[in-house]
Amino acid sequence: MMGGYDPIEGKLIAEQQMQHPSYQGDQIRWLPKYVKLFSDGAMYSQLMQLKDGYTDGHDGEWIQTPEELKASMKPYWEDDYTVVIHANGDLGFESALNIVKDLNEAMPRTDHRTSFHHLGITDKDDIPKAVEVGANFSVNPYYTHVLAELYSEQGVGRERAEVMARGRSFIDAGGKLSLHSDAPMAPAQPLALVWAAVNRIGLSGKSVMGPEERITVDEAMRAITIDAAYTARLEDSIGSIEPGKYADFTVLDANPYTIDERLINEINVKATVYRGTPAPLTMSNAGMVYNPNVMFVLSRLNGYQGHKHSAQGDICETSMMYQQALQKAFN
């Protein structure tokens, strides 16, 4: 926590950093009065906090304990910030949700738009509670494609793994759902996210994981456009093509609403229009591909139990493991 364990000092340091000239441009800037805080550990390293634990007996980890998270969130809440919370496991999500409920009871806010991000494993019963308190949800649907089959066999078990990165449950509960890649955790390609959320195909290509959590093409397209803009409080300027908004959109070589849903991730972007200026593309769908090298790196991370911040002083031990896996894969 910036400022040690003094939440007020941490907030002041963060706000000072926001004034750096590097963040004052049109392309790179902070959203006004937004902050991201962290609950539990990562999906790829199986360090998310789970209510019923792991099948192999290892433990998840807190990035911030619930007590620390509440303490660091309180000054932002009281200053009318929009808070984004990294939460991956069902216990991490429930704990953070309880904090939001407590803060909202102590100081009610009608449009706080607290956003829970990633949401790898969630308890379906907690979702309506989050909707009721005014939160929204941003999911990485690629978890299902890359991890659901593997985690069915390792650490998590099929019952929870097949419904990871839910979609339908959030929408049916009345929640606002957006999709994100969290690159490099998934390709930075919005249509790949649509494909993953609509189809929920496992990495083998032979299984559909949690078919009851699939969403429609229209719901997924909204989740990368207007509903994503809502989570950033930008729905009045971007997210849809209509008078009064910026002319920001893409030109595709196929219609995602009419093409075979299994081929949505193969649609190419032919051009972009940004602020009304067109830019034809010579390369589309560029970015990370889930080939054997990448999967090797991810599997190495998955097998590492023991996220610590003690190696060589200020070098995160997990980061060190990541670098070593990359070196072995690509050298």
Coordinates of C-alpha atoms in Angstrom, one line a residue:
M1 CA 0.0 0.0 0.0
M2 CA 1.4 3.4 -0.9
G3 CA 2.1 5.3 2.2
G4 CA 2.8 2.1 4.1
Y5 CA -0.4 1.3 6.0
D6 CA -1.7 4.8 6.2
P7 CA -4.6 5.0 3.8
I8 CA -4.8 8.8 3.8
E9 CA -1.1 9.1 3.0
G10 CA -1.5 6.5 0.3
K11 CA -4.3 8.4 -1.3
L12 CA -2.3 11.7 -1.3
I13 CA 0.7 9.9 -2.9
A14 CA -1.6 8.4 -5.6
E15 CA -3.2 11.8 -6.3
Q16 CA 0.2 13.4 -6.6
Q17 CA 1.3 10.8 -9.2
M18 CA -1.8 11.5 -11.2
Q19 CA -0.4 15.0 -11.9
H20 CA 2.7 13.8 -13.6
P21 CA 3.0 15.3 -17.2
S22 CA 3.1 11.8 -18.7
Y23 CA -0.6 11.4 -17.8
Q24 CA -1.9 14.7 -19.0
G25 CA -2.3 13.9 -22.7
D26 CA -5.3 13.1 -24.8
Q27 CA -4.3 9.4 -25.3
I28 CA -2.8 8.6 -21.9
R29 CA -4.6 10.1 -18.9
W30 CA -6.3 9.0 -15.7
L31 CA -10.0 8.9 -15.5
P32 CA -11.1 11.5 -13.0
K33 CA -11.5 10.2 -9.5
Y34 CA -11.0 6.5 -10.3
V35 CA -8.9 4.1 -8.3
K36 CA -8.2 0.4 -8.5
L37 CA -7.7 -1.6 -5.3
F38 CA -7.0 -5.3 -4.9
S39 CA -8.6 -8.2 -3.0
D40 CA -7.2 -11.7 -3.6
G41 CA -4.5 -13.3 -5.7
A42 CA -4.3 -14.2 -9.4
M43 CA -6.1 -16.8 -11.5
Y44 CA -3.1 -18.1 -13.5
S45 CA -1.1 -18.8 -10.3
Q46 CA -4.2 -20.3 -8.5
L47 CA -3.9 -17.8 -5.7
M48 CA -7.4 -16.6 -5.7
Q49 CA -9.2 -17.0 -2.4
L50 CA -11.9 -19.7 -2.6
K51 CA -14.7 -20.3 0.0
D52 CA -14.2 -24.1 -0.2
G53 CA -10.5 -24.1 -0.8
Y54 CA -8.4 -26.0 -3.3
T55 CA -8.8 -29.7 -4.1
D56 CA -5.0 -30.2 -3.6
G57 CA -5.0 -28.5 -0.3
H58 CA -2.9 -25.4 -1.1
D59 CA -4.0 -21.9 0.0
G60 CA -4.9 -18.8 -1.9
E61 CA -3.5 -15.4 -0.9
W62 CA -4.7 -11.9 -0.2
I63 CA -3.2 -9.0 -2.1
Q64 CA -4.9 -6.9 0.5
T65 CA -6.5 -8.6 3.5
P66 CA -10.2 -7.6 3.9
E67 CA -9.2 -5.3 6.8
E68 CA -6.5 -3.6 4.6
L69 CA -8.8 -3.3 1.7
K70 CA -11.6 -1.7 3.7
A71 CA -9.1 0.8 5.3
S72 CA -7.6 1.8 1.9
M73 CA -11.1 2.0 0.2
K74 CA -12.7 4.2 2.9
P75 CA -11.0 7.5 2.1
Y76 CA -11.7 7.1 -1.6
W77 CA -15.3 6.2 -1.0
E78 CA -15.8 9.2 1.2
D79 CA -14.2 11.4 -1.5
D80 CA -16.7 10.2 -4.1
Y81 CA -14.3 8.1 -6.1
T82 CA -15.3 5.3 -8.4
V83 CA -13.6 2.2 -7.0
V84 CA -12.5 -0.7 -9.2
I85 CA -11.7 -3.9 -7.2
H86 CA -9.6 -6.8 -8.5
A87 CA -11.3 -9.9 -7.2
N88 CA -10.7 -13.4 -8.6
G89 CA -12.0 -16.0 -6.2
D90 CA -15.5 -16.3 -4.7
L91 CA -14.2 -15.5 -1.2
G92 CA -12.2 -12.5 -2.6
F93 CA -15.4 -11.3 -4.3
E94 CA -17.6 -11.9 -1.3
S95 CA -15.2 -10.1 1.1
A96 CA -14.9 -7.1 -1.1
L97 CA -18.6 -7.0 -1.7
N98 CA -19.2 -6.9 2.1
I99 CA -16.8 -4.0 2.4
V100 CA -18.8 -2.1 -0.3
K101 CA -22.0 -2.8 1.5
D102 CA -20.6 -1.6 4.8
L103 CA -19.2 1.6 3.3
N104 CA -22.5 2.3 1.5
E105 CA -24.5 1.8 4.6
A106 CA -22.2 4.2 6.5
M107 CA -22.2 6.8 3.7
P108 CA -24.8 6.0 1.0
R109 CA -24.0 6.9 -2.6
T110 CA -26.6 6.7 -5.3
D111 CA -24.2 6.2 -8.3
H112 CA -20.9 4.9 -7.0
R113 CA -20.5 2.4 -9.9
T114 CA -18.1 0.2 -7.9
S115 CA -16.8 -2.3 -10.4
F116 CA -15.5 -5.8 -9.7
H117 CA -12.9 -6.9 -12.1
H118 CA -11.8 -10.4 -13.4
L119 CA -14.2 -12.5 -11.3
G120 CA -12.7 -15.9 -12.2
I121 CA -14.6 -18.0 -9.7
T122 CA -17.8 -16.5 -8.2
D123 CA -20.6 -17.7 -6.0
K124 CA -23.8 -17.2 -8.0
D125 CA -25.7 -16.2 -4.8
D126 CA -23.4 -13.2 -4.2
I127 CA -24.2 -11.7 -7.6
P128 CA -27.7 -10.3 -6.9
K129 CA -26.3 -8.8 -3.6
A130 CA -23.7 -6.9 -5.6
V131 CA -26.3 -5.7 -8.1
E132 CA -28.5 -4.5 -5.2
V133 CA -25.7 -2.4 -3.8
G134 CA -25.1 -0.7 -7.2
A135 CA -22.0 -2.5 -8.4
N136 CA -21.2 -3.6 -11.9
F137 CA -19.0 -6.4 -13.3
S138 CA -16.1 -6.7 -15.7
V139 CA -15.1 -10.2 -16.6
N140 CA -12.2 -11.8 -18.4
P141 CA -14.1 -14.4 -20.4
Y142 CA -10.9 -15.9 -21.8
Y143 CA -10.3 -17.6 -18.5
T144 CA -12.9 -20.1 -19.5
H145 CA -11.2 -20.9 -22.8
V146 CA -7.7 -21.2 -21.4
L147 CA -8.2 -22.5 -17.8
A148 CA -11.5 -24.2 -17.3
E149 CA -10.5 -27.6 -18.6
L150 CA -7.2 -27.5 -16.8
Y151 CA -8.6 -26.3 -13.5
S152 CA -11.3 -29.0 -13.7
E153 CA -8.5 -31.4 -13.2
Q154 CA -6.1 -29.3 -11.1
G155 CA -6.9 -27.4 -7.9
V156 CA -10.4 -26.2 -8.5
G157 CA -12.6 -29.1 -9.6
R158 CA -15.1 -29.3 -12.4
E159 CA -18.1 -27.9 -10.6
R160 CA -16.5 -24.6 -10.1
A161 CA -14.1 -24.5 -13.0
E162 CA -16.7 -25.0 -15.8
V163 CA -18.7 -21.9 -14.7
M164 CA -15.6 -19.7 -14.2
A165 CA -15.9 -16.2 -15.7
R166 CA -19.7 -16.3 -15.6
G167 CA -21.7 -14.2 -18.1
R168 CA -25.4 -15.2 -18.0
S169 CA -25.6 -15.0 -14.2
F170 CA -24.5 -11.4 -14.1
I171 CA -26.9 -10.3 -16.8
D172 CA -29.9 -12.2 -15.5
A173 CA -29.4 -10.7 -12.1
G174 CA -29.8 -7.3 -13.7
G175 CA -26.1 -6.3 -13.6
K176 CA -24.1 -4.3 -16.1
L177 CA -21.5 -6.6 -17.6
S178 CA -18.4 -5.6 -19.5
L179 CA -15.6 -7.7 -20.9
H180 CA -11.8 -7.1 -20.7
S181 CA -8.7 -8.9 -21.7
D182 CA -6.3 -7.9 -18.8
A183 CA -3.6 -8.4 -21.5
P184 CA -1.4 -10.3 -21.5
M185 CA -3.8 -12.6 -19.6
A186 CA -5.8 -12.8 -22.8
P187 CA -5.4 -11.4 -26.3
A188 CA -6.1 -7.6 -26.5
Q189 CA -8.7 -8.3 -29.2
P190 CA -12.3 -7.4 -28.2
L191 CA -13.8 -9.8 -30.7
A192 CA -11.8 -12.6 -29.2
L193 CA -13.5 -11.8 -25.9
V194 CA -16.9 -11.8 -27.6
W195 CA -16.1 -15.2 -29.1
A196 CA -15.1 -16.6 -25.7
A197 CA -18.1 -15.3 -23.8
V198 CA -20.6 -16.4 -26.5
N199 CA -19.1 -19.9 -27.0
R200 CA -17.3 -20.8 -23.8
I201 CA -15.2 -23.4 -25.7
G202 CA -12.4 -25.1 -23.8
L203 CA -8.8 -25.0 -24.9
S204 CA -9.1 -28.5 -26.4
G205 CA -11.8 -27.2 -28.8
K206 CA -13.9 -30.2 -27.9
S207 CA -15.8 -29.0 -24.8
V208 CA -18.3 -26.3 -24.0
M209 CA -17.6 -25.2 -20.4
G210 CA -20.7 -24.1 -18.4
P211 CA -23.0 -23.7 -21.4
E212 CA -25.6 -22.1 -19.0
E213 CA -23.3 -19.1 -18.6
R214 CA -23.1 -18.3 -22.3
I215 CA -24.4 -14.9 -23.4
T216 CA -25.8 -13.7 -26.7
V217 CA -23.8 -12.0 -29.4
D218 CA -25.7 -8.8 -28.8
E219 CA -25.0 -8.9 -25.1
A220 CA -21.3 -9.6 -25.7
M221 CA -21.1 -6.8 -28.2
R222 CA -22.6 -4.4 -25.7
A223 CA -20.1 -5.6 -23.2
I224 CA -17.2 -4.4 -25.3
T225 CA -18.9 -1.1 -26.3
I226 CA -21.7 0.8 -24.5
D227 CA -21.7 -1.3 -21.3
A228 CA -17.9 -1.1 -21.1
A229 CA -18.2 2.7 -21.5
Y230 CA -20.7 2.8 -18.7
T231 CA -18.2 1.2 -16.3
A232 CA -15.8 4.1 -17.1
R233 CA -18.5 6.7 -16.9
L234 CA -17.9 7.5 -20.6
E235 CA -21.3 6.4 -22.0
D236 CA -22.2 10.0 -23.0
S237 CA -19.2 10.3 -25.3
I238 CA -18.3 6.8 -26.6
G239 CA -19.6 3.3 -26.8
S240 CA -22.2 3.7 -29.5
I241 CA -22.6 5.5 -32.8
E242 CA -25.0 8.4 -32.3
P243 CA -25.2 12.2 -32.6
G244 CA -23.2 14.0 -30.0
K245 CA -20.7 11.3 -29.4
Y246 CA -17.1 10.9 -30.7
A247 CA -16.9 9.2 -34.1
D248 CA -14.9 6.3 -32.8
F249 CA -15.6 2.9 -34.4
T250 CA -14.2 0.0 -36.4
V251 CA -14.9 -1.4 -39.8
L252 CA -15.1 -5.2 -39.9
D253 CA -14.9 -7.6 -42.7
A254 CA -17.8 -9.6 -41.5
N255 CA -20.9 -9.1 -39.4
P256 CA -20.6 -10.7 -35.9
Y257 CA -24.4 -10.8 -35.7
T258 CA -24.8 -13.0 -38.8
I259 CA -21.5 -15.0 -39.0
D260 CA -21.2 -18.4 -37.4
E261 CA -20.7 -17.7 -33.7
R262 CA -17.7 -20.0 -33.6
L263 CA -15.9 -17.8 -36.2
I264 CA -16.3 -14.5 -34.5
N265 CA -12.7 -14.5 -33.4
E266 CA -11.6 -14.8 -37.0
I267 CA -13.3 -11.5 -38.1
N268 CA -10.7 -9.0 -39.2
V269 CA -10.7 -5.3 -38.5
K270 CA -10.3 -3.5 -41.9
A271 CA -10.1 0.0 -40.6
T272 CA -10.6 2.2 -37.5
V273 CA -12.2 5.6 -37.3
Y274 CA -11.0 7.7 -34.4
R275 CA -12.4 11.1 -33.7
G276 CA -13.8 11.0 -37.2
T277 CA -10.4 10.3 -38.9
P278 CA -10.3 6.9 -40.8
A279 CA -7.2 4.7 -40.6
P280 CA -7.0 1.6 -42.9
L281 CA -5.2 -1.4 -41.3
T282 CA -2.6 -3.6 -43.0
M283 CA -2.6 -6.1 -40.2
S284 CA -5.5 -7.3 -38.2
N285 CA -5.9 -9.6 -35.1
A286 CA -2.3 -8.9 -34.1
G287 CA -1.2 -9.8 -30.7
M288 CA -0.6 -12.7 -28.4
V289 CA -1.5 -16.2 -29.8
Y290 CA -2.0 -19.1 -27.4
N291 CA 0.6 -21.3 -28.9
P292 CA 2.6 -24.0 -27.1
N293 CA 5.3 -21.5 -25.9
V294 CA 2.7 -19.3 -24.3
M295 CA 0.9 -22.2 -22.8
F296 CA 4.2 -23.4 -21.3
V297 CA 4.7 -20.1 -19.6
L298 CA 1.2 -20.1 -18.2
S299 CA 1.5 -23.7 -17.0
R300 CA 4.7 -22.8 -15.2
L301 CA 3.0 -19.9 -13.5
N302 CA 0.0 -22.2 -12.6
G303 CA 2.3 -24.7 -11.0
Y304 CA 3.9 -22.1 -8.7
Q305 CA 2.4 -22.1 -5.3
G306 CA 3.9 -19.4 -3.1
H307 CA 3.6 -15.8 -4.3
K308 CA 6.0 -13.8 -2.1
H309 CA 7.5 -10.4 -2.3
S310 CA 10.8 -11.3 -0.6
A311 CA 13.2 -12.3 -3.3
Q312 CA 16.2 -10.0 -3.7
G313 CA 14.6 -7.3 -1.7
D314 CA 12.2 -5.5 -4.0
I315 CA 11.9 -8.1 -6.8
C316 CA 8.6 -10.0 -6.7
E317 CA 9.4 -13.7 -6.6
T318 CA 6.4 -14.5 -8.9
S319 CA 7.8 -12.0 -11.4
M320 CA 11.1 -13.7 -11.2
M321 CA 9.4 -17.0 -12.0
Y322 CA 7.6 -15.5 -14.9
Q323 CA 10.9 -14.1 -16.4
Q324 CA 12.6 -17.5 -16.0
A325 CA 9.7 -19.3 -17.7
L326 CA 9.7 -16.8 -20.6
Q327 CA 13.5 -17.2 -21.0
K328 CA 13.2 -21.0 -21.1
A329 CA 10.3 -20.9 -23.6
F330 CA 11.7 -18.4 -26.1
N331 CA 15.5 -18.9 -25.9

